[in-house]
Amino acid sequence: MLFELLDLKPRNPFLALSLDEALCQLTAQSEYAGGIRLWSNPYSVILGRTCKAEANLPAELLRDRAAPGQKKAKWSQGPVVARRASGGGTVLHGPGNLNYSMFVSLDKYPEFFALKHSYAALLGVVQRSLAAQGVQTSLLGQSDLVIAGEAGETLKISGNAQFRKHGVLVLHGTLITRPDLIDMISRFLRHPPKEPDYRAGREHRSFLASLPDSFDFSAFYRCFTREFCAALQAPETRSLKLEERFKVYRAARSLVYGCYANPEWIYEARVVYDGLPLGAR
């Protein structure tokens, strides 16, 4: 049995990130073999698990380390800095960006344990869902989805990363749905310290692209759900029950206060939660 959670209302970005870990815990502790989540965030800069803040963030986002912006009055006004549990580079979330997460129990699907296979199989779900709307993509690097530009250049529209905890694989990624997000990326993200060979030193504006104006979110979600079920050979997904949602949000809020909104975690990738460093459980 697979779950689904449509979560497109922008919320506290620390809670949004912690929900992926809480859903990972739910998958490990329940009868679910996996699930999907579509979600969004207000403007927020999200560091990868091992990214160094100073190497990825402009000076204006490095000044206010003591106040991570849990209050809506702060996170709703401009980018706050957060850190996710997965690897990969630093990204910008915000309007014009669609996030998706996929959860797979490795106990029930051991064939997904191999890193290369798991990326190919799960990003294939995204690729086929985009192809249904005429958006043809290729997988480059370990986890980038790219399209061909008008001049034949390779342009990135999606970055992806994964983490594994409690015997569950979590792959999450982003899709750029509006071109104005690329201007925000150029403002709030430095050129990455490491880049894939195909980027060839290009700045953000000449490296990134957005989905066409005709992109239909509802059609994507329907296709994404079908393709995920097909990849896991499951008949269908079901919405989380009310009591399951309460459990997940309660766990996510605990993770926010214990980890995700902690400046030590955000800027140093160092925090203690329940007596163990995040990622050590």
Coordinates of C-alpha atoms in Angstrom, one line a residue:
M1 CA 0.0 0.0 0.0
L2 CA 1.3 3.5 -0.9
F3 CA 0.3 6.9 0.5
E4 CA 0.0 10.3 -1.1
L5 CA 0.1 13.8 0.4
L6 CA -0.7 16.8 -1.7
D7 CA 0.8 19.7 0.3
L8 CA 1.0 22.7 -1.9
K9 CA 0.2 25.4 0.6
P10 CA 3.5 27.3 1.4
R11 CA 4.3 26.9 5.1
N12 CA 7.2 27.4 7.5
P13 CA 10.1 26.1 5.4
F14 CA 11.6 24.3 8.3
L15 CA 8.4 22.3 8.9
A16 CA 8.2 21.6 5.1
L17 CA 11.7 20.0 5.2
S18 CA 11.0 18.1 8.4
L19 CA 7.9 16.6 6.9
D20 CA 9.9 14.5 4.6
E21 CA 11.8 13.0 7.5
A22 CA 8.5 12.5 9.4
L23 CA 7.0 10.7 6.4
C24 CA 10.1 8.6 6.2
Q25 CA 9.5 7.5 9.8
L26 CA 5.8 6.8 9.0
T27 CA 6.8 4.5 6.2
A28 CA 9.2 2.6 8.4
Q29 CA 6.7 2.2 11.2
S30 CA 3.5 1.4 9.2
E31 CA 2.2 -1.0 6.6
Y32 CA 3.0 1.5 3.8
A33 CA 5.6 0.3 1.3
G34 CA 6.1 3.9 0.2
G35 CA 4.4 7.0 -0.9
I36 CA 4.6 10.4 -2.6
R37 CA 4.3 14.0 -1.6
L38 CA 4.0 17.2 -3.8
W39 CA 4.7 20.3 -1.9
S40 CA 5.8 24.0 -2.1
N41 CA 7.8 26.4 0.0
P42 CA 8.0 30.2 0.4
Y43 CA 11.3 31.8 -0.8
S44 CA 14.0 29.9 1.1
V45 CA 17.6 28.9 0.4
I46 CA 18.1 25.2 1.1
L47 CA 21.6 23.9 1.8
G48 CA 22.4 20.3 1.0
R49 CA 23.5 18.0 3.9
T50 CA 27.2 18.7 3.5
C51 CA 27.2 22.1 1.9
K52 CA 29.3 24.8 3.5
A53 CA 27.2 27.9 4.1
E54 CA 30.1 30.4 3.4
A55 CA 30.8 28.8 0.0
N56 CA 27.2 28.8 -1.2
L57 CA 25.5 31.8 0.3
P58 CA 25.9 35.5 -0.4
A59 CA 26.9 37.8 2.5
E60 CA 23.4 39.1 3.0
L61 CA 22.1 35.6 3.9
L62 CA 25.0 34.9 6.3
R63 CA 24.5 37.8 8.6
D64 CA 21.5 36.7 10.7
R65 CA 22.6 33.3 12.0
A66 CA 20.9 33.5 15.3
A67 CA 17.4 34.0 14.0
P68 CA 16.4 31.3 11.5
G69 CA 13.0 32.8 10.9
Q70 CA 10.4 30.4 12.3
K71 CA 7.8 33.2 12.6
K72 CA 5.7 33.8 9.5
A73 CA 6.4 37.5 9.7
K74 CA 10.0 36.7 8.8
W75 CA 9.8 33.7 6.4
S76 CA 7.0 35.2 4.4
Q77 CA 9.0 38.3 3.5
G78 CA 12.1 36.9 1.9
P79 CA 14.5 34.0 1.7
V80 CA 15.5 32.3 5.0
V81 CA 18.2 29.7 5.1
A82 CA 17.5 26.1 5.9
R83 CA 19.3 22.8 5.5
R84 CA 17.8 19.5 4.3
A85 CA 18.8 15.9 5.3
S86 CA 19.9 14.9 1.8
G87 CA 23.1 15.5 -0.1
G88 CA 23.5 17.5 -3.3
G89 CA 23.9 21.2 -3.8
T90 CA 22.2 24.4 -2.6
V91 CA 18.8 25.3 -4.1
L92 CA 16.3 28.0 -3.9
H93 CA 12.6 27.2 -3.2
G94 CA 9.8 29.6 -3.7
P95 CA 6.9 30.5 -6.0
G96 CA 7.7 29.2 -9.4
N97 CA 9.1 26.0 -7.9
L98 CA 7.3 22.6 -7.5
N99 CA 8.8 20.1 -5.0
Y100 CA 8.1 16.4 -5.0
S101 CA 9.2 13.6 -2.7
M102 CA 9.1 9.8 -3.1
F103 CA 9.4 7.3 -0.3
V104 CA 10.4 3.7 -0.8
S105 CA 10.7 1.0 1.9
L106 CA 14.0 -0.8 1.2
D107 CA 12.8 -3.8 3.2
K108 CA 9.9 -4.2 0.8
Y109 CA 11.8 -3.1 -2.3
P110 CA 15.5 -4.1 -1.9
E111 CA 16.1 -3.6 -5.6
F112 CA 16.1 0.1 -5.0
F113 CA 19.1 -0.1 -2.6
A114 CA 21.6 0.5 -5.4
L115 CA 22.1 4.3 -5.8
K116 CA 22.3 4.4 -9.6
H117 CA 19.3 2.2 -10.1
S118 CA 17.2 4.1 -7.5
Y119 CA 17.9 7.4 -9.2
A120 CA 17.2 6.0 -12.7
A121 CA 13.9 4.3 -11.6
L122 CA 12.5 7.1 -9.6
L123 CA 13.5 10.0 -11.8
G124 CA 12.0 7.9 -14.6
V125 CA 8.7 8.5 -12.8
V126 CA 9.2 12.3 -13.1
Q127 CA 10.5 12.1 -16.7
R128 CA 7.5 10.1 -17.9
S129 CA 5.1 12.5 -16.1
L130 CA 6.7 15.5 -17.9
A131 CA 6.8 13.7 -21.2
A132 CA 3.0 13.2 -21.0
Q133 CA 2.9 17.0 -21.4
G134 CA 5.4 17.1 -24.2
V135 CA 8.5 18.0 -22.0
Q136 CA 11.3 15.6 -23.0
T137 CA 14.1 15.4 -20.5
S138 CA 17.4 13.5 -20.1
L139 CA 19.1 12.4 -16.9
L140 CA 22.6 13.9 -16.6
G141 CA 25.1 13.7 -13.8
Q142 CA 23.8 11.6 -10.9
S143 CA 20.5 13.3 -10.5
D144 CA 19.8 16.3 -12.8
L145 CA 16.9 16.4 -15.3
V146 CA 17.7 18.6 -18.4
I147 CA 16.0 19.8 -21.6
A148 CA 17.4 21.0 -24.9
G149 CA 17.3 24.7 -25.4
E150 CA 16.5 26.5 -28.6
A151 CA 20.1 26.5 -29.7
G152 CA 20.6 22.9 -28.6
E153 CA 22.2 23.8 -25.3
T154 CA 21.6 21.6 -22.3
L155 CA 19.5 23.4 -19.6
K156 CA 18.7 22.1 -16.2
I157 CA 15.1 22.2 -15.0
S158 CA 15.3 19.8 -12.0
G159 CA 17.8 18.9 -9.3
N160 CA 17.3 15.9 -7.0
A161 CA 18.9 14.3 -4.0
Q162 CA 18.1 11.5 -1.6
F163 CA 18.6 10.4 2.0
R164 CA 18.1 7.0 3.7
K165 CA 16.9 6.4 7.2
H166 CA 15.0 3.8 9.1
G167 CA 15.3 1.5 6.1
V168 CA 13.5 4.0 3.9
L169 CA 14.8 5.7 0.8
V170 CA 13.6 9.3 0.3
L171 CA 14.2 11.0 -3.0
H172 CA 13.1 14.6 -3.3
G173 CA 13.6 17.1 -6.1
T174 CA 12.4 20.4 -7.6
L175 CA 11.0 21.6 -10.9
I176 CA 11.4 25.2 -12.1
T177 CA 7.9 26.2 -13.3
R178 CA 8.4 29.9 -13.8
P179 CA 11.4 31.8 -15.4
D180 CA 11.3 34.6 -12.8
L181 CA 12.6 32.1 -10.2
I182 CA 15.8 31.9 -12.2
D183 CA 16.4 35.6 -11.5
M184 CA 15.9 35.0 -7.7
I185 CA 18.4 32.1 -8.0
S186 CA 21.0 34.3 -9.6
R187 CA 20.5 36.8 -6.7
F188 CA 20.6 34.5 -3.7
L189 CA 22.8 31.6 -4.8
R190 CA 26.5 31.9 -5.4
H191 CA 28.1 29.9 -8.2
P192 CA 28.3 26.4 -6.8
P193 CA 31.8 25.3 -5.5
K194 CA 31.3 22.0 -7.4
E195 CA 29.5 21.7 -10.7
P196 CA 28.7 18.9 -13.2
D197 CA 30.9 18.8 -16.3
Y198 CA 28.0 19.7 -18.6
R199 CA 27.5 23.1 -16.8
A200 CA 30.9 24.2 -18.2
G201 CA 31.1 27.2 -15.9
R202 CA 27.8 28.8 -17.1
E203 CA 26.1 31.3 -14.8
H204 CA 22.6 30.5 -13.5
R205 CA 20.7 32.4 -16.2
S206 CA 22.4 30.5 -19.0
F207 CA 22.3 27.1 -17.2
L208 CA 18.7 26.9 -15.9
A209 CA 15.4 26.7 -17.7
S210 CA 11.7 26.6 -16.6
L211 CA 8.8 24.5 -17.8
P212 CA 6.5 25.9 -20.5
D213 CA 3.6 28.2 -19.6
S214 CA 1.2 25.4 -20.6
F215 CA 2.4 23.1 -17.8
D216 CA -0.6 21.7 -16.0
F217 CA 0.0 20.9 -12.3
S218 CA -3.1 18.7 -11.9
A219 CA -2.2 16.6 -15.0
F220 CA 1.3 16.2 -13.7
Y221 CA 0.1 15.1 -10.3
R222 CA -2.2 12.5 -11.8
C223 CA 0.5 11.1 -14.1
F224 CA 3.1 11.3 -11.3
T225 CA 0.9 9.2 -9.1
R226 CA 0.2 6.6 -11.8
E227 CA 3.8 6.3 -12.8
F228 CA 5.0 5.9 -9.2
C229 CA 2.5 3.1 -8.7
A230 CA 3.7 1.4 -11.8
A231 CA 7.4 1.7 -10.8
L232 CA 6.6 0.0 -7.5
Q233 CA 4.1 -2.4 -9.1
A234 CA 1.3 -1.2 -6.7
P235 CA -2.3 -0.8 -7.7
E236 CA -2.9 2.7 -6.3
T237 CA -2.1 5.3 -3.6
R238 CA -4.4 6.5 -0.8
S239 CA -4.6 9.7 1.0
L240 CA -3.2 9.7 4.6
K241 CA -5.9 9.2 7.2
L242 CA -6.6 12.0 9.6
E243 CA -4.9 10.3 12.5
E244 CA -1.8 9.6 10.4
R245 CA -1.6 13.2 9.4
F246 CA -1.7 14.2 13.0
K247 CA 1.1 11.8 13.8
V248 CA 3.2 13.0 10.9
Y249 CA 2.8 16.7 11.7
R250 CA 3.5 16.1 15.4
A251 CA 6.7 14.3 14.5
A252 CA 7.6 17.0 12.0
R253 CA 7.2 19.8 14.6
S254 CA 9.4 18.0 17.0
L255 CA 12.1 17.7 14.3
V256 CA 11.8 21.5 13.6
Y257 CA 12.5 22.4 17.3
G258 CA 15.1 19.6 17.7
C259 CA 16.9 20.1 14.5
Y260 CA 15.7 21.9 11.4
A261 CA 15.4 25.4 12.9
N262 CA 18.5 25.1 14.9
P263 CA 21.2 27.5 13.7
E264 CA 23.9 24.9 14.5
W265 CA 22.2 22.5 12.0
I266 CA 21.5 25.2 9.4
Y267 CA 24.9 26.8 9.3
E268 CA 27.2 24.1 10.6
A269 CA 25.4 20.9 9.7
R270 CA 25.8 20.0 13.4
V271 CA 23.0 19.3 15.8
V272 CA 21.9 16.8 18.4
Y273 CA 18.3 15.5 18.4
D274 CA 17.1 12.8 20.8
G275 CA 20.7 12.3 21.8
L276 CA 22.0 11.4 18.3
P277 CA 23.2 13.5 15.4
L278 CA 20.7 13.8 12.6
G279 CA 21.6 11.2 10.1
A280 CA 23.1 8.8 12.7
R281 CA 19.9 7.1 13.5

